[in-house]
Amino acid sequence: MSSEVFAARLPASLAAELHGSVAVLKLNRPDKRNALDDETIIGIEQFFTSLPDCIGAVLLAGEGEHFSAGLDLSELTERDVTQGIAHSKLWHRAFDTIQFGKVPVVAVLHGAVVGGGLELAAATHVRVVERSAYYALPEGSRGIYVGGGGSVRLPRLIGVARMMDMMLTGRTYSAEEGQAIGLTTYLVEPGKGFAKGLELAQRIAGNAPLTNFAVMHALPRIAEMDPGSGYAVEALMAAIAQADPDAKARLKDFLEKRAPKTTRN
Ligand code: 1HE
């Protein structure tokens, strides 16, 4: 499959490339600091819902000096309450196709990762973060509120108290500080994020699809369950995964010394 097949369906604010079984999606509106307008959010939803079966992971990155300046503030001025709700629900739908979509998503972050840009990053599964990145939730100072799932996802990553502080006081976190609080999964030097992200996405794409499914869809839900329900669902998921022919083949490879050992990398 060629990159053009993706590109044909995307608005100009998004660009897609194929790297083997990894699909790369770039926010491509650097002149507006990758501000997220409706067209871009709809494009993100379409991209993630129409991923072909040959794709095993997605890498999400931003063109230019910043990952994303968040919501396109120029589109906000005319919305009434009903339209505001519909807008937020559009973001929820689009970002759900990332978090609970077909394949894991690795984000490469640099520069501003703010407001809706941080909400977008929080919907991904692994965040590779260049030292230039910083996290902020400037909604408070703009007189608005998060609307892209931030109230649901961010407290689970950093806690309610930290999110309150960011929104009330305008506190920002550096890429390095983000590592301590759960936003930065991998900290890398400037310019190194794409290569590291691609390496990780390729590795993820090489996992058994059923394991990736379990990690994306079962793990976060089990973590929200009472322990008894969690153990029951875990046992079922474990039994289903191990029964898959892919798992049997991988175990055989290890036992017959064809698979790599688990060493520290
Ligand atoms: C924008 C946006 C935007 C830039 N919407 N147009 N987000 C914010 O409150 C962050 C707003 N942006 C900034 O603070 C700065 O732009 C940055 C720190 C990210 C980058 O600064 P800089 O100096 O590199 O760029 P700039 O000169 O500020 O912006 C370049 C252009 O992008 C300029 O337009 P131009 O026509 O004058 O060239 C900016 O107006 C435009 N631009 N950011 C629209 N966000 C689902 S709810 C989520 C709620 C939120 O996300 S709230 C957070 C909004």
mmCIF file of C-alpha atoms and ligand atoms in Angstrom:
data_model
loop_
_atom_site.group_PDB
_atom_site.id
_atom_site.type_symbol
_atom_site.label_atom_id
_atom_site.label_comp_id
_atom_site.label_asym_id
_atom_site.label_seq_id
_atom_site.Cartn_x
_atom_site.Cartn_y
_atom_site.Cartn_z
ATOM 1 C CA MET A 1 0.000 0.000 0.000
ATOM 2 C CA SER A 2 1.287 3.479 -0.819
ATOM 3 C CA SER A 3 1.306 6.593 1.375
ATOM 4 C CA GLU A 4 -0.935 8.292 -1.207
ATOM 5 C CA VAL A 5 -3.792 5.975 -0.229
ATOM 6 C CA PHE A 6 -3.838 7.571 3.216
ATOM 7 C CA ALA A 7 -3.055 11.057 2.020
ATOM 8 C CA ALA A 8 -6.011 11.137 -0.361
ATOM 9 C CA ARG A 9 -8.457 10.989 2.546
ATOM 10 C CA LEU A 10 -6.745 13.554 4.765
ATOM 11 C CA PRO A 11 -7.165 17.324 5.051
ATOM 12 C CA ALA A 12 -4.107 19.485 4.308
ATOM 13 C CA SER A 13 -3.540 19.892 8.055
ATOM 14 C CA LEU A 14 -2.582 16.213 8.295
ATOM 15 C CA ALA A 15 0.016 14.177 6.417
ATOM 16 C CA ALA A 16 0.546 10.429 6.396
ATOM 17 C CA GLU A 17 3.470 8.195 5.483
ATOM 18 C CA LEU A 18 4.032 4.470 5.599
ATOM 19 C CA HIS A 19 7.119 2.934 7.187
ATOM 20 C CA GLY A 20 6.590 -0.800 6.701
ATOM 21 C CA SER A 21 3.803 -1.822 9.034
ATOM 22 C CA VAL A 22 3.894 1.532 10.862
ATOM 23 C CA ALA A 23 1.630 4.349 9.673
ATOM 24 C CA VAL A 24 2.969 7.802 10.483
ATOM 25 C CA LEU A 25 0.438 10.602 10.986
ATOM 26 C CA LYS A 26 1.777 14.152 11.198
ATOM 27 C CA LEU A 27 -0.024 17.271 12.323
ATOM 28 C CA ASN A 28 0.845 19.435 9.352
ATOM 29 C CA ARG A 29 -0.192 22.987 10.116
ATOM 30 C CA PRO A 30 3.067 24.445 11.426
ATOM 31 C CA ASP A 31 2.190 28.047 10.482
ATOM 32 C CA LYS A 32 -0.624 27.819 13.073
ATOM 33 C CA ARG A 33 1.512 25.776 15.469
ATOM 34 C CA ASN A 34 -0.582 22.700 14.648
ATOM 35 C CA ALA A 35 -3.679 24.239 16.260
ATOM 36 C CA LEU A 36 -6.475 21.681 16.050
ATOM 37 C CA ASP A 37 -9.457 22.887 14.026
ATOM 38 C CA ASP A 38 -12.596 20.848 13.313
ATOM 39 C CA GLU A 39 -11.297 19.635 9.959
ATOM 40 C CA THR A 40 -8.161 18.248 11.598
ATOM 41 C CA ILE A 41 -10.082 16.479 14.361
ATOM 42 C CA ILE A 42 -12.437 14.905 11.815
ATOM 43 C CA GLY A 43 -9.402 13.905 9.743
ATOM 44 C CA ILE A 44 -7.804 12.262 12.794
ATOM 45 C CA GLU A 45 -10.992 10.288 13.413
ATOM 46 C CA GLN A 46 -11.149 9.172 9.776
ATOM 47 C CA PHE A 47 -7.490 8.196 9.751
ATOM 48 C CA PHE A 48 -7.747 5.997 12.840
ATOM 49 C CA THR A 49 -11.063 4.384 11.875
ATOM 50 C CA SER A 50 -9.906 3.485 8.378
ATOM 51 C CA LEU A 51 -6.477 2.033 9.133
ATOM 52 C CA PRO A 52 -5.825 -0.951 6.875
ATOM 53 C CA ASP A 53 -5.268 -4.346 8.483
ATOM 54 C CA CYS A 54 -1.598 -4.413 7.453
ATOM 55 C CA ILE A 55 -0.801 -1.608 9.932
ATOM 56 C CA GLY A 56 0.511 -2.784 13.314
ATOM 57 C CA ALA A 57 1.160 0.566 15.017
ATOM 58 C CA VAL A 58 0.853 4.306 14.415
ATOM 59 C CA LEU A 59 3.400 7.035 15.041
ATOM 60 C CA LEU A 60 1.868 10.481 15.675
ATOM 61 C CA ALA A 61 4.093 13.559 15.349
ATOM 62 C CA GLY A 62 3.909 17.276 14.608
ATOM 63 C CA GLU A 63 5.576 19.307 11.835
ATOM 64 C CA GLY A 64 7.399 22.526 12.727
ATOM 65 C CA GLU A 65 8.612 23.837 16.065
ATOM 66 C CA HIS A 66 5.721 22.564 18.193
ATOM 67 C CA PHE A 67 3.698 19.401 18.566
ATOM 68 C CA SER A 68 0.439 21.327 19.001
ATOM 69 C CA ALA A 69 -0.889 24.638 20.357
ATOM 70 C CA GLY A 70 -4.177 22.897 21.177
ATOM 71 C CA LEU A 71 -7.653 23.943 20.160
ATOM 72 C CA ASP A 72 -7.866 26.359 17.241
ATOM 73 C CA LEU A 73 -9.035 29.346 19.244
ATOM 74 C CA SER A 74 -10.208 31.199 16.137
ATOM 75 C CA GLU A 75 -13.077 28.696 15.722
ATOM 76 C CA LEU A 76 -14.347 29.170 19.261
ATOM 77 C CA THR A 77 -15.836 32.618 19.146
ATOM 78 C CA GLU A 78 -19.183 31.813 17.499
ATOM 79 C CA ARG A 79 -20.204 28.564 19.255
ATOM 80 C CA ASP A 80 -23.249 28.447 21.553
ATOM 81 C CA VAL A 81 -23.695 25.885 24.361
ATOM 82 C CA THR A 82 -25.266 23.184 22.172
ATOM 83 C CA GLN A 83 -22.567 23.558 19.546
ATOM 84 C CA GLY A 84 -19.944 23.525 22.290
ATOM 85 C CA ILE A 85 -21.206 20.165 23.534
ATOM 86 C CA ALA A 86 -21.223 18.753 19.987
ATOM 87 C CA HIS A 87 -17.674 20.026 19.487
ATOM 88 C CA SER A 88 -16.422 18.368 22.652
ATOM 89 C CA LYS A 89 -18.159 15.119 21.731
ATOM 90 C CA LEU A 90 -16.450 15.219 18.349
ATOM 91 C CA TRP A 91 -13.074 15.370 20.095
ATOM 92 C CA HIS A 92 -14.093 12.556 22.454
ATOM 93 C CA ARG A 93 -15.046 10.366 19.505
ATOM 94 C CA ALA A 94 -11.876 11.154 17.589
ATOM 95 C CA PHE A 95 -9.512 10.589 20.523
ATOM 96 C CA ASP A 96 -11.308 7.386 21.491
ATOM 97 C CA THR A 97 -10.383 6.037 18.056
ATOM 98 C CA ILE A 98 -6.767 6.552 19.155
ATOM 99 C CA GLN A 99 -6.897 5.154 22.679
ATOM 100 C CA PHE A 100 -9.331 2.335 21.922
ATOM 101 C CA GLY A 101 -8.609 1.906 18.226
ATOM 102 C CA LYS A 102 -7.123 -0.890 16.149
ATOM 103 C CA VAL A 103 -3.434 -0.562 17.005
ATOM 104 C CA PRO A 104 -1.170 1.072 19.594
ATOM 105 C CA VAL A 105 -0.114 4.670 18.993
ATOM 106 C CA VAL A 106 3.273 6.179 19.822
ATOM 107 C CA ALA A 107 3.436 9.989 20.022
ATOM 108 C CA VAL A 108 6.552 12.046 19.375
ATOM 109 C CA LEU A 109 6.325 15.327 21.293
ATOM 110 C CA HIS A 110 8.389 18.489 21.007
ATOM 111 C CA GLY A 111 7.870 22.186 21.712
ATOM 112 C CA ALA A 112 4.404 23.171 22.923
ATOM 113 C CA VAL A 113 2.196 20.275 23.990
ATOM 114 C CA VAL A 114 -0.590 22.423 25.324
ATOM 115 C CA GLY A 115 -4.321 22.334 25.927
ATOM 116 C CA GLY A 116 -5.953 20.098 23.348
ATOM 117 C CA GLY A 117 -2.466 19.090 22.177
ATOM 118 C CA LEU A 118 -1.846 17.561 25.589
ATOM 119 C CA GLU A 119 -5.285 15.926 25.499
ATOM 120 C CA LEU A 120 -4.341 14.401 22.136
ATOM 121 C CA ALA A 121 -0.996 13.177 23.497
ATOM 122 C CA ALA A 122 -2.760 11.691 26.536
ATOM 123 C CA ALA A 123 -4.891 9.502 24.254
ATOM 124 C CA THR A 124 -1.771 7.797 22.841
ATOM 125 C CA HIS A 125 -0.135 4.777 24.438
ATOM 126 C CA VAL A 126 3.557 5.699 24.517
ATOM 127 C CA ARG A 127 4.979 9.236 24.479
ATOM 128 C CA VAL A 128 8.516 9.839 23.195
ATOM 129 C CA VAL A 129 9.397 13.357 24.258
ATOM 130 C CA GLU A 130 12.198 15.614 23.075
ATOM 131 C CA ARG A 131 13.799 17.899 25.673
ATOM 132 C CA SER A 132 12.280 20.957 23.959
ATOM 133 C CA ALA A 133 8.747 19.870 24.885
ATOM 134 C CA TYR A 134 6.656 21.429 27.610
ATOM 135 C CA TYR A 135 3.189 20.661 28.876
ATOM 136 C CA ALA A 136 0.565 23.260 29.751
ATOM 137 C CA LEU A 137 -3.190 23.590 30.179
ATOM 138 C CA PRO A 138 -3.829 27.277 29.424
ATOM 139 C CA GLU A 139 -7.607 26.819 29.331
ATOM 140 C CA GLY A 140 -7.963 28.668 32.645
ATOM 141 C CA SER A 141 -6.327 31.802 31.282
ATOM 142 C CA ARG A 142 -8.430 31.614 28.089
ATOM 143 C CA GLY A 143 -11.684 31.374 30.058
ATOM 144 C CA ILE A 144 -12.513 27.884 28.780
ATOM 145 C CA TYR A 145 -12.258 24.272 29.956
ATOM 146 C CA VAL A 146 -10.655 21.130 28.573
ATOM 147 C CA GLY A 147 -12.998 19.375 26.134
ATOM 148 C CA GLY A 148 -10.963 16.643 24.478
ATOM 149 C CA GLY A 149 -11.179 14.061 27.244
ATOM 150 C CA GLY A 150 -8.554 15.741 29.425
ATOM 151 C CA SER A 151 -10.624 15.502 32.614
ATOM 152 C CA VAL A 152 -10.852 11.751 32.133
ATOM 153 C CA ARG A 153 -7.387 10.875 30.838
ATOM 154 C CA LEU A 154 -5.045 13.340 32.537
ATOM 155 C CA PRO A 155 -6.014 12.600 36.172
ATOM 156 C CA ARG A 156 -5.290 8.945 35.435
ATOM 157 C CA LEU A 157 -1.808 9.889 34.221
ATOM 158 C CA ILE A 158 -0.809 12.684 36.612
ATOM 159 C CA GLY A 159 -3.511 12.857 39.311
ATOM 160 C CA VAL A 160 -6.362 15.311 39.903
ATOM 161 C CA ALA A 161 -4.267 17.630 42.089
ATOM 162 C CA ARG A 162 -1.574 18.215 39.446
ATOM 163 C CA MET A 163 -4.156 18.838 36.753
ATOM 164 C CA MET A 164 -5.963 21.304 39.036
ATOM 165 C CA ASP A 165 -2.699 23.129 39.647
ATOM 166 C CA MET A 166 -1.889 23.297 35.913
ATOM 167 C CA MET A 167 -5.340 24.669 35.103
ATOM 168 C CA LEU A 168 -5.631 27.067 38.033
ATOM 169 C CA THR A 169 -2.127 28.519 38.150
ATOM 170 C CA GLY A 170 -0.880 28.015 34.594
ATOM 171 C CA ARG A 171 1.955 25.828 35.832
ATOM 172 C CA THR A 172 3.919 24.146 33.074
ATOM 173 C CA TYR A 173 6.031 20.993 33.166
ATOM 174 C CA SER A 174 9.183 20.403 31.148
ATOM 175 C CA ALA A 175 9.766 17.213 29.198
ATOM 176 C CA GLU A 176 12.091 16.067 31.980
ATOM 177 C CA GLU A 177 9.638 16.925 34.771
ATOM 178 C CA GLY A 178 6.987 15.134 32.748
ATOM 179 C CA GLN A 179 8.978 11.953 33.147
ATOM 180 C CA ALA A 180 8.591 12.061 36.924
ATOM 181 C CA ILE A 181 4.825 12.689 36.811
ATOM 182 C CA GLY A 182 3.822 10.223 34.097
ATOM 183 C CA LEU A 183 3.490 12.301 30.916
ATOM 184 C CA THR A 184 6.875 11.568 29.332
ATOM 185 C CA THR A 185 7.375 7.863 28.654
ATOM 186 C CA TYR A 186 10.790 8.248 26.937
ATOM 187 C CA LEU A 187 12.945 11.386 27.208
ATOM 188 C CA VAL A 188 15.161 12.007 24.164
ATOM 189 C CA GLU A 189 17.431 14.748 22.838
ATOM 190 C CA PRO A 190 16.065 17.331 20.378
ATOM 191 C CA GLY A 191 15.666 15.904 16.872
ATOM 192 C CA LYS A 192 15.873 12.294 18.068
ATOM 193 C CA GLY A 193 12.194 11.723 18.800
ATOM 194 C CA PHE A 194 11.070 10.522 15.391
ATOM 195 C CA ALA A 195 13.740 7.827 15.072
ATOM 196 C CA LYS A 196 13.153 6.588 18.621
ATOM 197 C CA GLY A 197 9.375 6.675 18.154
ATOM 198 C CA LEU A 198 9.618 4.763 14.899
ATOM 199 C CA GLU A 199 11.875 2.143 16.477
ATOM 200 C CA LEU A 200 9.362 1.622 19.297
ATOM 201 C CA ALA A 201 6.373 1.592 16.932
ATOM 202 C CA GLN A 202 8.082 -1.030 14.759
ATOM 203 C CA ARG A 203 8.719 -3.169 17.798
ATOM 204 C CA ILE A 204 5.082 -2.801 18.906
ATOM 205 C CA ALA A 205 3.900 -3.710 15.393
ATOM 206 C CA GLY A 206 5.886 -6.944 15.718
ATOM 207 C CA ASN A 207 3.958 -8.069 18.821
ATOM 208 C CA ALA A 208 1.160 -10.602 18.566
ATOM 209 C CA PRO A 209 -1.967 -8.593 17.591
ATOM 210 C CA LEU A 210 -3.989 -10.237 20.351
ATOM 211 C CA THR A 211 -1.474 -9.122 22.976
ATOM 212 C CA ASN A 212 -1.604 -5.559 21.651
ATOM 213 C CA PHE A 213 -5.403 -5.740 21.764
ATOM 214 C CA ALA A 214 -5.325 -6.949 25.368
ATOM 215 C CA VAL A 215 -2.913 -4.207 26.435
ATOM 216 C CA MET A 216 -4.961 -1.458 24.751
ATOM 217 C CA HIS A 217 -8.481 -2.612 25.504
ATOM 218 C CA ALA A 218 -8.407 -4.969 28.487
ATOM 219 C CA LEU A 219 -5.617 -3.554 30.676
ATOM 220 C CA PRO A 220 -6.986 -0.020 31.250
ATOM 221 C CA ARG A 221 -10.471 -1.410 31.869
ATOM 222 C CA ILE A 222 -9.237 -4.096 34.256
ATOM 223 C CA ALA A 223 -7.339 -1.387 36.132
ATOM 224 C CA GLU A 224 -10.678 0.391 36.759
ATOM 225 C CA MET A 225 -12.465 -2.754 38.003
ATOM 226 C CA ASP A 226 -12.839 -4.089 41.517
ATOM 227 C CA PRO A 227 -10.080 -6.679 42.096
ATOM 228 C CA GLY A 228 -12.405 -9.703 41.869
ATOM 229 C CA SER A 229 -13.778 -8.659 38.485
ATOM 230 C CA GLY A 230 -10.285 -7.704 37.369
ATOM 231 C CA TYR A 231 -8.834 -11.124 38.151
ATOM 232 C CA ALA A 232 -11.697 -12.813 36.311
ATOM 233 C CA VAL A 233 -11.301 -10.698 33.177
ATOM 234 C CA GLU A 234 -7.507 -11.051 33.337
ATOM 235 C CA ALA A 235 -7.794 -14.847 33.497
ATOM 236 C CA LEU A 236 -10.090 -14.849 30.466
ATOM 237 C CA MET A 237 -7.845 -12.498 28.511
ATOM 238 C CA ALA A 238 -4.747 -14.528 29.380
ATOM 239 C CA ALA A 239 -6.453 -17.761 28.305
ATOM 240 C CA ILE A 240 -7.627 -16.258 25.016
ATOM 241 C CA ALA A 241 -4.196 -14.798 24.214
ATOM 242 C CA GLN A 242 -2.259 -17.995 24.935
ATOM 243 C CA ALA A 243 -4.649 -20.096 22.847
ATOM 244 C CA ASP A 244 -3.944 -18.064 19.719
ATOM 245 C CA PRO A 245 -1.802 -19.866 17.108
ATOM 246 C CA ASP A 246 0.499 -16.817 17.009
ATOM 247 C CA ALA A 247 1.257 -17.283 20.723
ATOM 248 C CA LYS A 248 1.851 -21.017 20.270
ATOM 249 C CA ALA A 249 4.304 -20.335 17.431
ATOM 250 C CA ARG A 250 6.172 -17.696 19.454
ATOM 251 C CA LEU A 251 6.483 -19.980 22.494
ATOM 252 C CA LYS A 252 7.744 -22.804 20.276
ATOM 253 C CA ASP A 253 10.333 -20.429 18.786
ATOM 254 C CA PHE A 254 11.616 -19.617 22.257
ATOM 255 C CA LEU A 255 11.703 -23.205 23.446
ATOM 256 C CA GLU A 256 13.540 -24.248 20.284
ATOM 257 C CA LYS A 257 16.011 -21.383 20.794
ATOM 258 C CA ARG A 258 15.009 -19.339 17.746
ATOM 259 C CA ALA A 259 13.623 -16.346 19.658
ATOM 260 C CA PRO A 260 15.680 -13.645 21.367
ATOM 261 C CA LYS A 261 16.135 -13.791 25.127
ATOM 262 C CA THR A 262 14.697 -11.095 27.360
ATOM 263 C CA THR A 263 17.748 -9.048 28.203
ATOM 264 C CA ARG A 264 18.097 -5.492 29.479
ATOM 265 C CA ASN A 265 17.994 -3.000 26.606
HETATM 266 C C1 1HE B 1 -3.136 29.742 16.901
HETATM 267 C C2 1HE B 1 -3.073 28.971 18.079
HETATM 268 C C3 1HE B 1 -4.282 28.424 18.557
HETATM 269 C C4 1HE B 1 -1.086 29.655 17.620
HETATM 270 N N1 1HE B 1 -5.408 28.673 17.869
HETATM 271 N N2 1HE B 1 -4.277 29.966 16.243
HETATM 272 N N3 1HE B 1 -4.001 27.045 23.177
HETATM 273 C C5 1HE B 1 -3.298 28.088 23.644
HETATM 274 O O1 1HE B 1 -3.788 28.866 24.435
HETATM 275 C C6 1HE B 1 -1.921 28.261 23.097
HETATM 276 C C7 1HE B 1 -1.912 29.407 22.122
HETATM 277 N N4 1HE B 1 -0.648 29.499 21.381
HETATM 278 C C8 1HE B 1 0.488 29.988 21.943
HETATM 279 O O2 1HE B 1 0.560 30.267 23.124
HETATM 280 C C9 1HE B 1 1.669 30.169 21.014
HETATM 281 O O3 1HE B 1 1.187 30.208 19.683
HETATM 282 C C10 1HE B 1 2.735 29.031 21.102
HETATM 283 C C11 1HE B 1 3.477 29.137 22.445
HETATM 284 C C12 1HE B 1 2.115 27.651 20.971
HETATM 285 C C13 1HE B 1 3.745 29.196 19.951
HETATM 286 O O4 1HE B 1 4.265 30.509 19.974
HETATM 287 P P1 1HE B 1 4.972 31.099 18.658
HETATM 288 O O5 1HE B 1 5.549 32.422 19.049
HETATM 289 O O6 1HE B 1 5.864 30.079 18.080
HETATM 290 O O7 1HE B 1 3.798 31.296 17.575
HETATM 291 P P2 1HE B 1 2.682 32.467 17.469
HETATM 292 O O8 1HE B 1 3.277 33.669 16.825
HETATM 293 O O9 1HE B 1 2.002 32.672 18.778
HETATM 294 O O10 1HE B 1 1.600 31.788 16.518
HETATM 295 C C14 1HE B 1 1.826 31.620 15.127
HETATM 296 C C15 1HE B 1 0.468 31.632 14.463
HETATM 297 O O11 1HE B 1 -0.309 30.521 14.950
HETATM 298 C C16 1HE B 1 -0.332 32.878 14.810
HETATM 299 O O12 1HE B 1 -1.176 33.156 13.721
HETATM 300 P P3 1HE B 1 -0.794 34.316 12.665
HETATM 301 O O13 1HE B 1 -1.923 34.296 11.683
HETATM 302 O O14 1HE B 1 -0.683 35.580 13.469
HETATM 303 O O15 1HE B 1 0.531 33.907 12.066
HETATM 304 C C17 1HE B 1 -1.211 32.410 15.961
HETATM 305 O O16 1HE B 1 -2.395 33.173 16.102
HETATM 306 C C18 1HE B 1 -1.528 31.001 15.531
HETATM 307 N N5 1HE B 1 -1.884 30.150 16.666
HETATM 308 N N6 1HE B 1 -1.786 28.943 18.493
HETATM 309 C C19 1HE B 1 -5.398 29.427 16.750
HETATM 310 N N7 1HE B 1 -4.320 27.646 19.641
HETATM 311 C C20 1HE B 1 -11.017 20.637 23.206
HETATM 312 S S1 1HE B 1 -10.764 21.907 24.258
HETATM 313 C C21 1HE B 1 -9.064 22.265 24.235
HETATM 314 C C22 1HE B 1 -8.849 23.615 24.800
HETATM 315 C C23 1HE B 1 -7.500 24.153 24.446
HETATM 316 O O17 1HE B 1 -6.743 23.577 23.725
HETATM 317 S S2 1HE B 1 -7.109 25.645 25.163
HETATM 318 C C24 1HE B 1 -5.471 25.944 24.702
HETATM 319 C C25 1HE B 1 -5.377 26.776 23.475
#
